[in-house]
Coordinates of N, CA and C in Angstrom, one line a residue:
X1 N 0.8 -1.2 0.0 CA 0.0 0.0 0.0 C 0.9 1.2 0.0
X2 N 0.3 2.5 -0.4 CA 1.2 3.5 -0.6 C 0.4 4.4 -0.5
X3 N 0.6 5.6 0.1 CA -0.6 6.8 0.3 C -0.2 7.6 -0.5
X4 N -1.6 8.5 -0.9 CA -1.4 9.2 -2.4 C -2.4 10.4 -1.5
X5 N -2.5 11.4 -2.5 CA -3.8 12.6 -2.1 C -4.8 12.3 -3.0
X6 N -5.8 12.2 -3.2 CA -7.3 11.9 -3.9 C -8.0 12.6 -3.7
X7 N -8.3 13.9 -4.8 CA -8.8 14.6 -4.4 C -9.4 15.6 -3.3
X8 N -7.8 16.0 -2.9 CA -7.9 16.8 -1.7 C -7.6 15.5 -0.2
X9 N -8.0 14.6 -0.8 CA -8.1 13.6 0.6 C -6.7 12.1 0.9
X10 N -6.2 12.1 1.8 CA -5.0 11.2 2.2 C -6.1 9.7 1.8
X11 N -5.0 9.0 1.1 CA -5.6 8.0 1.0 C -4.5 6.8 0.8
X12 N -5.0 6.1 1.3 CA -4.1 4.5 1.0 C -4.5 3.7 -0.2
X13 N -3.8 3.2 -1.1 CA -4.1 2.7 -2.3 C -2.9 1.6 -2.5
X14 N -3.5 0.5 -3.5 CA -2.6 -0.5 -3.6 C -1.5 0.3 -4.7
X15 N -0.2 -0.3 -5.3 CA 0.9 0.6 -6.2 C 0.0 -0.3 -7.4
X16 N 0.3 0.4 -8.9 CA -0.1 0.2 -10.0 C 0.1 0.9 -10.5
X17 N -0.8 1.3 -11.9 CA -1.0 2.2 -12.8 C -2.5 3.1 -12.1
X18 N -2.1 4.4 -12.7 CA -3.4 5.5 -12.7 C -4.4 4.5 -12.9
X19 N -4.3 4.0 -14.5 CA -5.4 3.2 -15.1 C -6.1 2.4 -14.0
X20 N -5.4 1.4 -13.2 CA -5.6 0.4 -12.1 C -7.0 1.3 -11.2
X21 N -5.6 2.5 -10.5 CA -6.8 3.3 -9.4 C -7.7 3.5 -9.8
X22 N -8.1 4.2 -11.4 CA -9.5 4.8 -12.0 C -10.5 3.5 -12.2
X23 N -10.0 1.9 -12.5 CA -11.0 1.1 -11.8 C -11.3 1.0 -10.9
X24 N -10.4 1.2 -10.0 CA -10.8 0.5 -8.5 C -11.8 1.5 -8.3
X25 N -11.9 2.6 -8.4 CA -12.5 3.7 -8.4 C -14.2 3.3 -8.3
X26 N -14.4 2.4 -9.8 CA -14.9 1.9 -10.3 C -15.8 2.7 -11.6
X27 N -14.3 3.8 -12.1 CA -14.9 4.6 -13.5 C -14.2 4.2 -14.6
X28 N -14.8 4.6 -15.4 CA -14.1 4.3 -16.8 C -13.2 5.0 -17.4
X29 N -12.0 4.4 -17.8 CA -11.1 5.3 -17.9 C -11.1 5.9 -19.4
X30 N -12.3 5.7 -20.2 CA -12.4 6.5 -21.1 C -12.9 7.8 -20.8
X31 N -13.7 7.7 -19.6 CA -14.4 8.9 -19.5 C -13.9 9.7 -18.2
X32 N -12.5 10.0 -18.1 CA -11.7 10.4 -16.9 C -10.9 11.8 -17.4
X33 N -10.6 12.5 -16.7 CA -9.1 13.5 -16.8 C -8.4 13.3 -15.7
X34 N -7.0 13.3 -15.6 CA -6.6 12.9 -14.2 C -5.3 13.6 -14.5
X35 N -4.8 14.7 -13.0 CA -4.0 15.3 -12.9 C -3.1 14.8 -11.7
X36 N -1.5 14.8 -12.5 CA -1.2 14.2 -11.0 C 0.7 14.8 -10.6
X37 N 0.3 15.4 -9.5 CA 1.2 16.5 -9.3 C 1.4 17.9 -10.3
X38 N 0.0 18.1 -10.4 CA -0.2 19.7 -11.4 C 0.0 19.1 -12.5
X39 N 0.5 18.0 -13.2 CA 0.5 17.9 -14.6 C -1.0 17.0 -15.2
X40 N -1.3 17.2 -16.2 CA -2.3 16.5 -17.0 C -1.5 15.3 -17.5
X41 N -2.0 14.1 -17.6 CA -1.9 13.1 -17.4 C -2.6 12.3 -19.0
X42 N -2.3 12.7 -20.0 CA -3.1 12.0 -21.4 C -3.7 10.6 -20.8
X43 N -4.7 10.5 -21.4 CA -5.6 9.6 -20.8 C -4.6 7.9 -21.9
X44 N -4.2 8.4 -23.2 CA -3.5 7.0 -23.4 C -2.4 6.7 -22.8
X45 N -2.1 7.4 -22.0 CA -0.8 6.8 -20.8 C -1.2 6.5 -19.2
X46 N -2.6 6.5 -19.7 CA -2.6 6.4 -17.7 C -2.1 4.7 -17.4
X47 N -2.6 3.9 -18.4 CA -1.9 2.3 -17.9 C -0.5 2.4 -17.4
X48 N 0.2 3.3 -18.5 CA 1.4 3.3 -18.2 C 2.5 4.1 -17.1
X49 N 1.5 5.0 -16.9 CA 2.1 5.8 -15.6 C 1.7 5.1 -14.1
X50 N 2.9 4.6 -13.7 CA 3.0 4.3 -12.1 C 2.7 4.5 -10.8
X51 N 2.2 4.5 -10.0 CA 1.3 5.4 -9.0 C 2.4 5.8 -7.9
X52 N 3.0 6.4 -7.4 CA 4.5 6.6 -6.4 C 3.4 7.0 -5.4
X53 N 4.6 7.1 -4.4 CA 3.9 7.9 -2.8 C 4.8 8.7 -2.7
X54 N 3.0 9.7 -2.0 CA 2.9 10.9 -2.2 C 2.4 11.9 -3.3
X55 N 1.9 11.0 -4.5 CA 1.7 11.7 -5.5 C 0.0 12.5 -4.7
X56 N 0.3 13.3 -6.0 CA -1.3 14.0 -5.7 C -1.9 14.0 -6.8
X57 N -3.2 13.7 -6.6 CA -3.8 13.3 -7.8 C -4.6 13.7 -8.3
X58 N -5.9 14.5 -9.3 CA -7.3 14.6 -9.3 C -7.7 14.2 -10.4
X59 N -9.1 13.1 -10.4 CA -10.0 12.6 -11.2 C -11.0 13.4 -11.0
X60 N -11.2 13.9 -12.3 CA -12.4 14.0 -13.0 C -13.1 13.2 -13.5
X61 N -14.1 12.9 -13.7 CA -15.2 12.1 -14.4 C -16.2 12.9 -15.4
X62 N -16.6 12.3 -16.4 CA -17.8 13.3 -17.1 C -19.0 12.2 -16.6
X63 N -19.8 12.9 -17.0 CA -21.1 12.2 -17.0 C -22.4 13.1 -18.0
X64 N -23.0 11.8 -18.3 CA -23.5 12.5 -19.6 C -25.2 12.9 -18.9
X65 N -25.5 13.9 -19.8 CA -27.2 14.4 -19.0 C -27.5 14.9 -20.2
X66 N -29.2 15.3 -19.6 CA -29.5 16.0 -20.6 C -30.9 17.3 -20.3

């Protein structure tokens, strides 16, 4: 386990990829933006970016309405 910030909040999380967290989440990572330590994060690299401690992170989600 490795503590990360999650939107605003200390949180314990297993290590992986972004992609991983934005499941566990249980969103879709097509429909995400995710910043992590002030940088934007292209959504075709989140598999590949590594989750460290201490990172800080923020997901966004869309959701569609109408």
């Amino acid at each position: 386990m490795i503590a990360i910030i999650l939107n605003g909040e200390q949180r314990q999380v297993r290590g992986g990829s972004i992609a991983d967290l934005v499941a566990s989440l249980g969103l879709d990572v097509k429909k995400v933006a995710v910043e992590r330590n002030r940088e934007i994060v292209p959504r075709s690299t989140l598999a590949d970016v590594a989750l460290a401690e201490g990172d800080a992170l923020e997901i966004v989600h869309f959701v569609g309405g109408g």
